[in-house]
Coordinates of C-alpha atoms and ligand atoms in Angstrom, one line a residue:
M219 CA -27.9 -14.9 2.5
R220 CA -25.6 -11.9 1.8
K221 CA -22.8 -11.3 4.3
N222 CA -22.1 -7.7 5.4
L223 CA -18.9 -6.0 4.4
I224 CA -17.4 -3.4 6.7
A225 CA -14.8 -1.6 4.7
G226 CA -12.5 1.3 5.7
N227 CA -11.5 3.8 3.1
W228 CA -8.6 5.7 4.6
K229 CA -8.3 8.1 1.7
M230 CA -5.0 10.1 2.0
N231 CA -4.5 9.4 5.6
M232 CA -2.3 6.9 7.5
G233 CA 1.3 6.4 6.4
P234 CA 3.1 3.1 7.0
R235 CA 3.9 3.7 10.7
E236 CA 0.4 4.8 11.5
T237 CA -0.9 1.7 9.6
E238 CA 1.3 -0.6 11.7
A239 CA 0.0 1.1 14.9
F240 CA -3.6 0.7 13.7
F241 CA -3.2 -3.1 13.2
E242 CA -1.5 -3.5 16.5
G243 CA -4.4 -1.6 18.1
L244 CA -6.9 -3.7 16.2
G245 CA -5.3 -6.9 17.5
E246 CA -5.9 -5.6 21.0
Q247 CA -9.7 -5.1 20.6
G248 CA -10.6 -8.7 21.6
L249 CA -12.3 -9.5 18.3
S250 CA -12.7 -13.0 17.1
E251 CA -13.1 -13.9 13.4
P252 CA -16.5 -12.4 12.3
K253 CA -19.1 -15.0 11.1
K254 CA -21.3 -12.8 9.0
T255 CA -19.1 -9.9 8.2
D256 CA -16.3 -9.5 5.7
C257 CA -13.8 -6.9 6.8
L258 CA -11.6 -4.7 4.6
I259 CA -9.1 -1.9 5.1
C260 CA -8.0 0.3 2.1
P261 CA -4.9 2.3 3.1
P262 CA -2.9 4.5 0.7
F263 CA -0.6 2.6 -1.7
V264 CA 2.6 3.2 0.4
S265 CA 1.0 1.6 3.4
L266 CA -0.4 -1.5 1.8
M267 CA 2.6 -3.6 2.7
S268 CA 2.5 -2.5 6.3
A269 CA -1.1 -3.5 6.4
T270 CA -0.6 -7.0 5.0
A271 CA 2.5 -7.6 7.1
R272 CA 1.0 -6.4 10.4
K273 CA -2.5 -7.9 10.4
V274 CA -1.2 -11.1 12.0
A275 CA -3.6 -10.8 15.0
T276 CA -6.6 -10.2 12.6
P277 CA -5.7 -12.2 9.5
W278 CA -9.4 -12.2 8.4
V279 CA -9.1 -8.4 7.6
N280 CA -8.7 -8.0 3.9
V281 CA -6.5 -5.3 2.5
G282 CA -7.5 -3.3 -0.6
S283 CA -6.3 -0.3 -2.6
Q284 CA -8.3 2.9 -3.3
N285 CA -7.6 2.9 -7.0
V286 CA -5.7 1.1 -9.8
H287 CA -4.8 1.6 -13.4
F288 CA -6.4 -0.4 -16.2
E289 CA -3.2 -1.3 -18.1
N290 CA -0.8 -4.0 -17.0
N291 CA 2.4 -1.8 -17.1
G292 CA 4.2 0.7 -19.2
A293 CA 4.5 4.5 -19.5
Y294 CA 1.9 5.6 -17.0
T295 CA 3.7 7.8 -14.6
G296 CA 2.3 7.7 -11.1
E297 CA 0.0 4.7 -11.7
I298 CA -0.2 1.2 -10.1
S299 CA -1.2 -2.1 -11.7
T300 CA -3.4 -4.9 -10.5
E301 CA -0.4 -7.3 -10.5
M302 CA 1.5 -4.9 -8.2
L303 CA -1.5 -4.8 -5.9
K304 CA -1.7 -8.6 -5.8
E305 CA 2.0 -8.9 -5.1
V306 CA 1.6 -7.0 -1.9
G307 CA -1.5 -9.0 -0.8
C308 CA -4.4 -6.8 -1.9
T309 CA -7.7 -8.6 -2.6
Y310 CA -10.1 -5.6 -3.1
V311 CA -9.9 -2.3 -5.0
I312 CA -12.2 0.7 -4.4
L313 CA -13.1 2.2 -7.8
G314 CA -14.9 5.4 -8.8
H315 CA -15.1 7.0 -5.5
S316 CA -16.8 10.4 -5.7
E317 CA -13.5 12.1 -4.9
R318 CA -11.9 10.4 -7.9
R319 CA -14.8 11.4 -10.0
E320 CA -14.7 15.0 -8.9
Y321 CA -10.9 15.7 -8.6
F322 CA -9.4 13.2 -11.1
G323 CA -12.0 13.3 -13.8
E324 CA -13.1 9.6 -13.6
T325 CA -16.1 8.9 -15.7
D326 CA -18.5 6.0 -15.7
E327 CA -16.6 4.8 -18.8
I328 CA -13.2 4.8 -17.0
I329 CA -14.8 3.1 -14.0
N330 CA -16.3 0.5 -16.2
T331 CA -12.9 -0.3 -17.8
K332 CA -11.2 -0.5 -14.4
T333 CA -14.0 -2.7 -12.9
K334 CA -13.5 -5.1 -15.8
K335 CA -9.8 -5.1 -15.4
V336 CA -9.9 -5.7 -11.7
L337 CA -12.3 -8.6 -12.1
A338 CA -10.3 -10.1 -14.9
D339 CA -7.3 -10.2 -12.7
G340 CA -9.1 -11.8 -9.7
L341 CA -9.5 -8.8 -7.4
I342 CA -12.8 -7.7 -6.0
P343 CA -14.0 -4.2 -7.1
V344 CA -15.9 -2.0 -4.6
T345 CA -17.4 0.3 -7.2
C346 CA -18.9 3.6 -5.9
V347 CA -22.0 5.5 -7.0
G348 CA -23.9 8.4 -5.5
E349 CA -25.5 11.7 -6.2
V350 CA -24.4 15.3 -5.2
L351 CA -26.6 17.5 -3.2
D352 CA -27.9 19.6 -6.1
E353 CA -29.0 16.4 -7.8
R354 CA -30.9 15.2 -4.7
K355 CA -32.5 18.6 -4.2
A356 CA -33.7 18.5 -7.9
D357 CA -35.1 15.1 -7.2
K358 CA -32.8 13.5 -9.8
H359 CA -30.9 11.2 -7.4
F360 CA -32.5 8.0 -8.6
D361 CA -31.8 8.8 -12.2
V362 CA -28.3 9.9 -11.5
V363 CA -27.5 6.7 -9.6
E364 CA -29.2 4.5 -12.3
T365 CA -27.0 6.1 -15.0
Q366 CA -23.9 5.5 -12.9
V367 CA -24.8 1.8 -12.3
R368 CA -25.7 1.2 -15.9
G369 CA -22.5 2.9 -17.1
S370 CA -20.1 1.4 -14.5
F371 CA -21.3 -2.2 -15.0
A372 CA -22.1 -2.2 -18.7
G373 CA -21.0 -5.4 -20.4
L374 CA -20.1 -7.3 -17.3
S375 CA -21.0 -11.0 -17.4
D376 CA -23.3 -12.4 -14.6
D377 CA -20.3 -14.1 -13.1
E378 CA -18.4 -10.8 -13.0
M379 CA -21.3 -8.8 -11.6
K380 CA -21.8 -11.4 -8.8
K381 CA -18.2 -10.8 -7.6
T382 CA -18.6 -7.0 -7.6
V383 CA -19.4 -4.9 -4.5
I384 CA -21.3 -1.7 -5.0
A385 CA -21.0 1.2 -2.5
Y386 CA -23.8 3.8 -2.5
E387 CA -22.2 7.0 -1.2
P388 CA -24.4 10.1 -1.4
V389 CA -21.8 12.8 -1.9
W390 CA -23.5 15.3 0.5
A391 CA -23.1 12.8 3.3
I392 CA -19.3 12.2 2.9
G393 CA -17.2 13.7 5.6
T394 CA -20.0 16.1 6.5
G395 CA -21.3 14.4 9.6
E396 CA -24.7 14.3 7.9
T397 CA -25.8 10.7 7.2
A398 CA -28.5 9.6 4.8
S399 CA -31.4 8.4 7.0
P400 CA -31.8 4.6 7.1
E401 CA -34.9 5.1 5.0
Q402 CA -33.1 7.2 2.3
A403 CA -30.3 4.5 2.2
Q404 CA -32.8 1.6 2.0
E405 CA -34.8 3.2 -0.9
M406 CA -31.7 3.9 -2.9
H407 CA -30.2 0.4 -2.3
E408 CA -33.5 -1.1 -3.4
H409 CA -33.4 1.1 -6.5
I410 CA -29.9 -0.1 -7.2
R411 CA -31.0 -3.7 -6.9
N412 CA -34.0 -3.0 -9.2
V413 CA -31.6 -1.6 -11.8
L414 CA -29.4 -4.7 -11.5
K415 CA -32.5 -6.9 -11.9
S416 CA -33.2 -5.2 -15.3
M417 CA -29.6 -5.4 -16.4
F418 CA -28.9 -9.0 -15.2
S419 CA -31.4 -11.1 -13.2
D420 CA -33.3 -11.2 -9.9
D421 CA -31.0 -13.8 -8.5
L422 CA -27.9 -11.8 -9.3
A423 CA -29.4 -8.6 -8.0
N424 CA -30.2 -10.4 -4.7
A425 CA -26.6 -11.7 -4.5
V426 CA -24.6 -8.5 -4.8
Q427 CA -23.4 -6.7 -1.7
V428 CA -24.5 -3.1 -1.6
L429 CA -22.7 -1.0 1.0
Y430 CA -23.7 2.4 2.3
G431 CA -21.1 5.2 2.7
G432 CA -21.2 8.7 4.1
S433 CA -20.5 9.5 7.8
M434 CA -21.3 6.0 9.0
N435 CA -20.0 5.6 12.6
P436 CA -20.7 3.4 15.6
G437 CA -23.6 5.7 16.6
N438 CA -25.6 5.3 13.4
A439 CA -24.5 2.0 12.0
A440 CA -27.0 -0.3 13.7
D441 CA -30.0 1.6 12.2
L442 CA -28.4 1.6 8.7
L443 CA -27.4 -2.0 8.8
A444 CA -30.8 -3.1 10.0
K445 CA -32.3 -2.2 6.6
P446 CA -32.7 -5.2 4.4
D447 CA -30.8 -3.9 1.4
V448 CA -27.9 -2.4 3.3
D449 CA -25.1 -4.9 3.4
G450 CA -22.4 -3.0 5.2
G451 CA -20.5 0.2 5.0
L452 CA -17.7 2.0 3.2
V453 CA -16.4 4.0 6.1
G454 CA -14.0 7.0 6.0
G455 CA -13.4 8.9 9.3
A456 CA -14.7 6.2 11.7
S457 CA -12.4 3.5 10.2
L458 CA -9.2 5.4 11.2
K459 CA -9.2 4.3 14.8
P460 CA -9.0 0.6 15.9
D461 CA -11.7 0.9 18.5
S462 CA -14.4 2.5 16.3
F463 CA -13.6 0.1 13.4
A464 CA -13.8 -2.8 15.8
E465 CA -17.1 -1.5 17.1
L466 CA -18.5 -1.3 13.6
I467 CA -17.6 -5.0 13.1
R468 CA -19.3 -5.9 16.3
I469 CA -22.5 -3.9 15.3
S470 CA -22.5 -5.7 12.0
E471 CA -22.2 -9.1 13.6
Q472 CA -25.3 -8.2 15.7
S473 CA -27.3 -6.8 12.8
Ligands
13P618 P1 -16.8 9.4 5.8 O1 -17.2 8.2 6.5 O2 -15.6 10.1 6.4 O3 -18.0 10.3 5.6 O4 -16.3 9.0 4.4 C1 -17.1 8.2 3.6 C2 -16.4 7.8 2.4 O5 -16.2 8.6 1.5 C3 -15.9 6.4 2.3 O6 -15.5 6.1 1.1

């Protein structure tokens, strides 16, 4: 049985002080350690240490970054390495978010290189795929996502793929308040699993966590998480407040 993963992507929000306040607030939500839900918060780089230091009341919340470089060190101004992330207690890394694809020119090839690097260094990648609105309108969304999955995970061993988390984030649903319907999410998640079956094996495709992202919130999460191939959420706006993040965890535990 796959566990769910409720993951918060804070994007360029929440400095160190706000991060400390968030974890203090989360500790006051009366949560006990979830049984069937992995939890993750991905703050900006400068807030990672605040997160790992202040999650004492909720030690089961994992901390991850939103990006990483694929070299170990050297002359890469402005970049951060996997070893640096591990040193501050990160265990996950979001890769290939649509905002990085759109604004920072990340291609499937770059995302593939980063995914392999992250896995080689013992971190868990949350690798993102998803179509833009024009692609969905032109009925190309299944092909677009298949190309992204094949490109992002090319050359991974079964063992590596098993440790990888995929997030399906339809770009038209990100930050727009418009969510994919549970049926739209389910059919794409099933499609992703079918692509994984053809690249790897049935067993492997059935083992990988596939998250949905795009305006998930406590009001729509139960219906999305009820779908058989939806294994959690990559959540932006609704992960910024302790009460709504806690509520998403509770909903996941009941799904
Ligand atoms: P929102 O939940 O704010 O739509 O953001 C989704 C997202 O991009 C998470 O990575």
